Amino acid sequence: MGILWLIATLLLVHSCSPGVCMHHGIVGGKVSIPHSRAYMVYIRDSETKTACGGVLVREDFVMTAAHCNNNHLMVYLGVSDTDHLPQGVAVHPIPHPKFKNKPGHDIMLLKLKTPATLNKTVKTIALPETENAEISKNCLVMGWGWQNYDKESPSRVLKEVNVTLIDSKNCGSADLICTEESNGPSLGDSGGPLVCGDFAQGIVSYYINESHNIYRSMYTHIAHYLPWIHHAMKTPTQQPNETWKGKLDKLI
Ligand SMILES: *[C@@H]1O[C@H](CO)[C@@H](O)[C@H](O)[C@H]1NC(C)=O
Ligand SMILES: *[C@@H]1O[C@H](CO)[C@@H](O)[C@H](O)[C@H]1NC(C)=O
Ligand SMILES: *[C@@H]1O[C@H](CO)[C@@H](O)[C@H](O)[C@H]1NC(C)=O
Ligand SMILES: *[C@@H]1O[C@H](CO)[C@@H](O)[C@H](O)[C@H]1NC(C)=O
């Protein structure tokens, strides 16, 4: 029962049928000032129309949840209203190798086939610098997901809500950070960021219905994945070139 329930709620993704595409926003909180969260990225599968959130972490990389992986993902930068999407950018998905379609290691990088040009409405967000740096408890989570946990309540525009981190010892795993509130991310908010201070510290993964009106939202703890992130984001130009590698091989 517990496991089934977790799996059911892990997939905070949101789909819509062709033509009738319902979009929704965070439970509680308010509509974000248009383009004030310029790092926020709208992600959608061009075939299934499943949608997720994500953040631009470098001109050529978006970070999101691994359970948002799909065959025809497109990312949309600088979006406020999903009824007015700019041209999408195709991506190459790099899910965490240990992600197994259940809670845990729910993190994925998307390499943009055309790097973004940063401007007033398209910006990057900083990642934590070290694994154990202290995290501000006052955080903001945002997305285009449902505005009600058990009822569809559409909003085409980006929404955000303040949440407070609880002691990470209570989150069940050091790979997670969590909040416990009556408000927070719901279906469709997956992959979106938990921003604490000026850093993206968490990725919306799943929630647990604790009791009436109390939901524990679970976020992938980004700082715990820094080595993997840095490795995955190494572009070929940053690696020693073939000539050099070839020479080294011969020396050995
Ligand atoms: C910023 O970039 C986005 C995505 O490339 C584009 O849709 C938007 O028009 C640009 N905005 C400005 C002010 O140039
Ligand atoms: C979050 O808290 C800040 C500081 O208290 C406040 O200015 C802001 O309006 C709040 N945001 C939301 C979405 O409630
Ligand atoms: C969460 O659980 C409460 C009872 O504990 C129930 O009333 C409510 O409908 C549940 N919400 C969802 C979204 O399942
Ligand atoms: C890459 O190869 C070129 C010559 O082919 C060489 O001049 C350059 O120093 C090499 N770069 C690195 C980082 O080894």
Short mmCIF file of C-alpha atoms in Angstrom, two decimals, residues 28-245:
data_model
loop_
_atom_site.label_atom_id
_atom_site.label_comp_id
_atom_site.label_asym_id
_atom_site.label_seq_id
_atom_site.Cartn_x
_atom_site.Cartn_y
_atom_site.Cartn_z
CA GLY A 28 -1.54 27.97 -2.36
CA GLY A 29 0.89 30.84 -2.94
CA LYS A 30 0.41 33.32 -5.73
CA VAL A 31 1.00 34.02 -9.39
CA SER A 32 4.65 34.91 -10.03
CA ILE A 33 5.38 38.34 -11.45
CA PRO A 34 5.75 37.53 -15.18
CA HIS A 35 9.39 36.70 -16.04
CA SER A 36 10.59 37.39 -12.49
CA ARG A 37 11.80 33.76 -12.31
CA ALA A 38 13.84 33.92 -15.50
CA TYR A 39 15.66 30.64 -14.69
CA MET A 40 12.37 28.70 -14.73
CA VAL A 41 11.92 26.40 -17.72
CA TYR A 42 8.76 24.75 -19.05
CA ILE A 43 9.39 21.20 -20.27
CA ARG A 44 6.94 19.24 -22.39
CA ASP A 45 6.99 16.03 -24.37
CA SER A 46 5.93 16.87 -27.89
CA GLU A 47 4.07 13.54 -28.33
CA THR A 48 2.48 12.76 -24.94
CA LYS A 49 2.12 16.45 -23.95
CA THR A 50 3.31 15.53 -20.44
CA ALA A 51 4.67 18.66 -18.75
CA CYS A 52 7.26 19.35 -16.05
CA GLY A 53 9.26 22.24 -14.66
CA GLY A 54 13.02 22.69 -14.66
CA VAL A 55 15.72 25.32 -14.32
CA LEU A 56 18.42 26.64 -16.62
CA VAL A 57 21.73 25.95 -14.86
CA ARG A 58 24.04 26.88 -17.76
CA GLU A 59 23.44 28.19 -21.30
CA ASP A 60 23.45 24.59 -22.50
CA PHE A 61 21.92 22.67 -19.57
CA VAL A 62 18.52 22.41 -17.88
CA MET A 63 18.06 20.50 -14.61
CA THR A 64 14.84 18.63 -13.82
CA ALA A 65 13.55 15.38 -12.25
CA ALA A 66 14.53 12.03 -13.80
CA HIS A 67 10.90 10.86 -13.71
CA CYS A 68 10.16 13.63 -16.26
CA ASN A 69 12.21 11.74 -18.85
CA ASN A 70 10.43 11.08 -22.12
CA ASN A 71 11.25 10.42 -25.75
CA HIS A 72 10.41 13.78 -27.30
CA LEU A 73 11.22 16.38 -24.65
CA MET A 74 11.29 20.04 -25.64
CA VAL A 75 12.25 22.90 -23.33
CA TYR A 76 10.75 26.37 -23.46
CA LEU A 77 12.73 29.27 -22.02
CA GLY A 78 11.44 32.55 -20.65
CA VAL A 79 7.84 31.31 -20.28
CA SER A 80 5.23 32.92 -18.06
CA ASP A 81 1.95 31.91 -19.75
CA THR A 82 1.98 28.45 -21.33
CA ASP A 83 -0.59 29.62 -23.89
CA HIS A 84 2.21 31.75 -25.36
CA LEU A 85 5.15 29.41 -25.77
CA PRO A 86 8.26 30.53 -27.66
CA GLN A 87 9.95 28.12 -30.05
CA GLY A 88 10.95 24.95 -28.17
CA VAL A 89 14.52 23.70 -27.91
CA ALA A 90 15.27 20.00 -28.44
CA VAL A 91 17.39 18.29 -25.79
CA HIS A 92 19.50 15.26 -25.05
CA PRO A 93 18.34 13.81 -21.67
CA ILE A 94 20.93 12.62 -19.13
CA PRO A 95 18.97 10.97 -16.25
CA HIS A 96 20.87 9.91 -13.14
CA PRO A 97 22.09 6.35 -13.84
CA LYS A 98 20.73 5.09 -10.50
CA PHE A 99 17.17 6.36 -11.04
CA LYS A 100 14.78 3.38 -11.21
CA ASN A 101 11.27 4.85 -11.62
CA LYS A 102 10.76 4.99 -7.88
CA PRO A 103 11.78 7.53 -5.24
CA GLY A 104 15.54 8.15 -5.14
CA HIS A 105 18.11 9.74 -7.46
CA ASP A 106 15.30 11.67 -9.14
CA ILE A 107 17.54 14.10 -11.03
CA MET A 108 18.20 14.63 -14.73
CA LEU A 109 20.16 17.05 -16.88
CA LEU A 110 18.94 18.03 -20.33
CA LYS A 111 21.63 19.14 -22.77
CA LEU A 112 20.19 21.77 -25.07
CA LYS A 113 20.86 21.09 -28.75
CA THR A 114 20.91 24.87 -29.25
CA PRO A 115 22.38 26.73 -26.24
CA ALA A 116 20.25 29.52 -24.81
CA THR A 117 21.02 33.17 -25.36
CA LEU A 118 20.67 34.81 -21.97
CA ASN A 119 18.59 37.95 -21.76
CA LYS A 120 16.16 39.73 -19.41
CA THR A 121 13.69 36.83 -19.41
CA VAL A 122 16.14 33.92 -19.77
CA LYS A 123 18.73 33.55 -16.99
CA THR A 124 20.58 30.80 -15.17
CA ILE A 125 20.27 29.96 -11.48
CA ALA A 126 23.23 29.10 -9.27
CA LEU A 127 23.67 25.61 -7.85
CA PRO A 128 25.01 25.05 -4.34
CA GLU A 129 28.81 25.22 -4.31
CA THR A 130 29.59 22.51 -1.79
CA GLU A 131 27.87 19.40 -0.57
CA ASN A 132 27.48 20.43 3.05
CA ALA A 133 26.96 24.19 2.82
CA GLU A 134 24.16 25.35 5.08
CA ILE A 135 20.78 25.79 3.34
CA SER A 136 18.50 28.70 4.11
CA LYS A 137 15.25 27.27 5.56
CA ASN A 138 13.09 29.84 3.78
CA CYS A 139 12.46 28.57 0.30
CA LEU A 140 10.29 29.18 -2.71
CA VAL A 141 8.85 26.47 -4.93
CA MET A 142 7.20 27.19 -8.27
CA GLY A 143 5.51 25.55 -11.19
CA TRP A 144 2.56 25.24 -13.53
CA GLY A 145 1.06 22.23 -11.65
CA TRP A 146 -2.35 21.78 -9.96
CA GLN A 147 -3.63 24.45 -7.59
CA ASN A 148 -5.46 21.87 -5.51
CA TYR A 149 -4.18 18.45 -4.40
CA ASP A 150 -7.34 16.57 -5.27
CA LYS A 151 -9.10 18.75 -7.80
CA GLU A 152 -8.02 20.07 -11.17
CA SER A 153 -7.89 23.85 -10.96
CA PRO A 154 -6.22 25.29 -14.02
CA SER A 155 -3.82 28.21 -14.18
CA ARG A 156 -1.81 28.81 -17.32
CA VAL A 157 0.64 31.09 -15.57
CA LEU A 158 3.60 30.32 -13.33
CA LYS A 159 2.79 30.20 -9.59
CA GLU A 160 5.04 30.18 -6.52
CA VAL A 161 4.67 29.56 -2.80
CA ASN A 162 6.91 30.10 0.23
CA VAL A 163 7.73 26.92 2.13
CA THR A 164 9.96 26.16 5.14
CA LEU A 165 12.41 23.27 5.16
CA ILE A 166 12.02 20.80 8.02
CA ASP A 167 15.00 19.07 9.64
CA SER A 168 16.49 16.86 6.93
CA LYS A 169 16.77 13.98 9.45
CA ASN A 170 13.00 13.67 9.06
CA CYS A 171 13.09 13.35 5.27
CA GLY A 172 14.01 9.65 5.25
CA SER A 173 17.19 9.96 3.19
CA ALA A 174 20.19 12.28 3.02
CA ASP A 175 19.50 12.50 -0.71
CA LEU A 176 16.25 14.35 0.03
CA ILE A 177 15.22 17.64 1.58
CA CYS A 178 11.58 18.17 2.49
CA THR A 179 8.84 20.50 3.64
CA GLU A 180 5.61 19.80 5.50
CA GLU A 181 2.80 22.19 4.72
CA SER A 182 -0.77 22.49 3.62
CA ASN A 183 0.57 24.21 0.48
CA GLY A 184 3.24 23.24 -2.03
CA PRO A 185 3.89 21.42 -5.28
CA SER A 186 1.25 19.13 -6.75
CA LEU A 187 0.67 17.25 -9.99
CA GLY A 188 2.47 18.95 -12.87
CA ASP A 189 5.08 20.67 -10.68
CA SER A 190 7.63 17.85 -10.97
CA GLY A 191 11.16 18.82 -11.88
CA GLY A 192 10.66 22.40 -10.75
CA PRO A 193 13.10 24.04 -8.34
CA LEU A 194 13.10 24.59 -4.60
CA VAL A 195 14.97 27.88 -4.37
CA CYS A 196 16.48 28.71 -0.96
CA GLY A 197 18.44 31.95 -0.73
CA ASP A 198 19.83 32.48 -4.21
CA PHE A 199 20.41 28.81 -4.97
CA ALA A 200 18.45 25.95 -6.49
CA GLN A 201 18.68 23.45 -3.60
CA GLY A 202 15.96 20.96 -4.46
CA ILE A 203 14.05 19.37 -7.34
CA VAL A 204 10.32 18.62 -6.92
CA SER A 205 10.03 14.81 -6.80
CA TYR A 206 6.94 13.54 -4.93
CA TYR A 207 4.71 14.13 -1.93
CA ILE A 208 3.20 12.11 0.87
CA ASN A 209 -0.31 12.81 2.17
CA GLU A 210 0.49 12.87 5.90
CA SER A 211 -2.95 13.63 7.27
CA HIS A 212 -5.83 15.88 6.45
CA ASN A 213 -4.36 19.06 4.97
CA ILE A 214 -0.70 18.22 5.69
CA TYR A 215 1.50 17.21 2.80
CA ARG A 216 5.16 16.33 3.00
CA SER A 217 6.85 17.41 -0.20
CA MET A 218 10.05 15.62 -1.10
CA TYR A 219 12.82 17.25 -3.12
CA THR A 220 15.99 15.74 -4.57
CA HIS A 221 18.86 17.27 -2.54
CA ILE A 222 20.89 18.87 -5.36
CA ALA A 223 24.04 19.42 -3.26
CA HIS A 224 24.37 15.66 -2.83
CA TYR A 225 24.67 15.20 -6.57
CA LEU A 226 27.32 17.84 -7.34
CA PRO A 227 30.04 15.39 -8.48
CA TRP A 228 27.62 13.70 -10.89
CA ILE A 229 26.31 17.09 -12.10
CA HIS A 230 29.80 18.44 -12.76
CA HIS A 231 30.78 15.27 -14.58
CA ALA A 232 27.62 15.25 -16.73
CA MET A 233 28.04 18.92 -17.64
CA LYS A 234 31.62 18.56 -18.85
CA THR A 235 31.52 19.41 -22.53
CA PRO A 236 33.99 17.79 -24.94
CA THR A 237 35.86 21.10 -25.27
CA GLN A 238 36.58 21.05 -21.55
CA GLN A 239 38.10 17.61 -21.73
CA PRO A 240 41.67 17.02 -22.86
CA ASN A 241 41.66 16.78 -26.63
CA GLU A 242 42.21 13.59 -28.54
CA THR A 243 45.72 14.50 -29.70
CA TRP A 244 46.83 15.03 -26.15
CA LYS A 245 45.05 11.90 -24.92
#
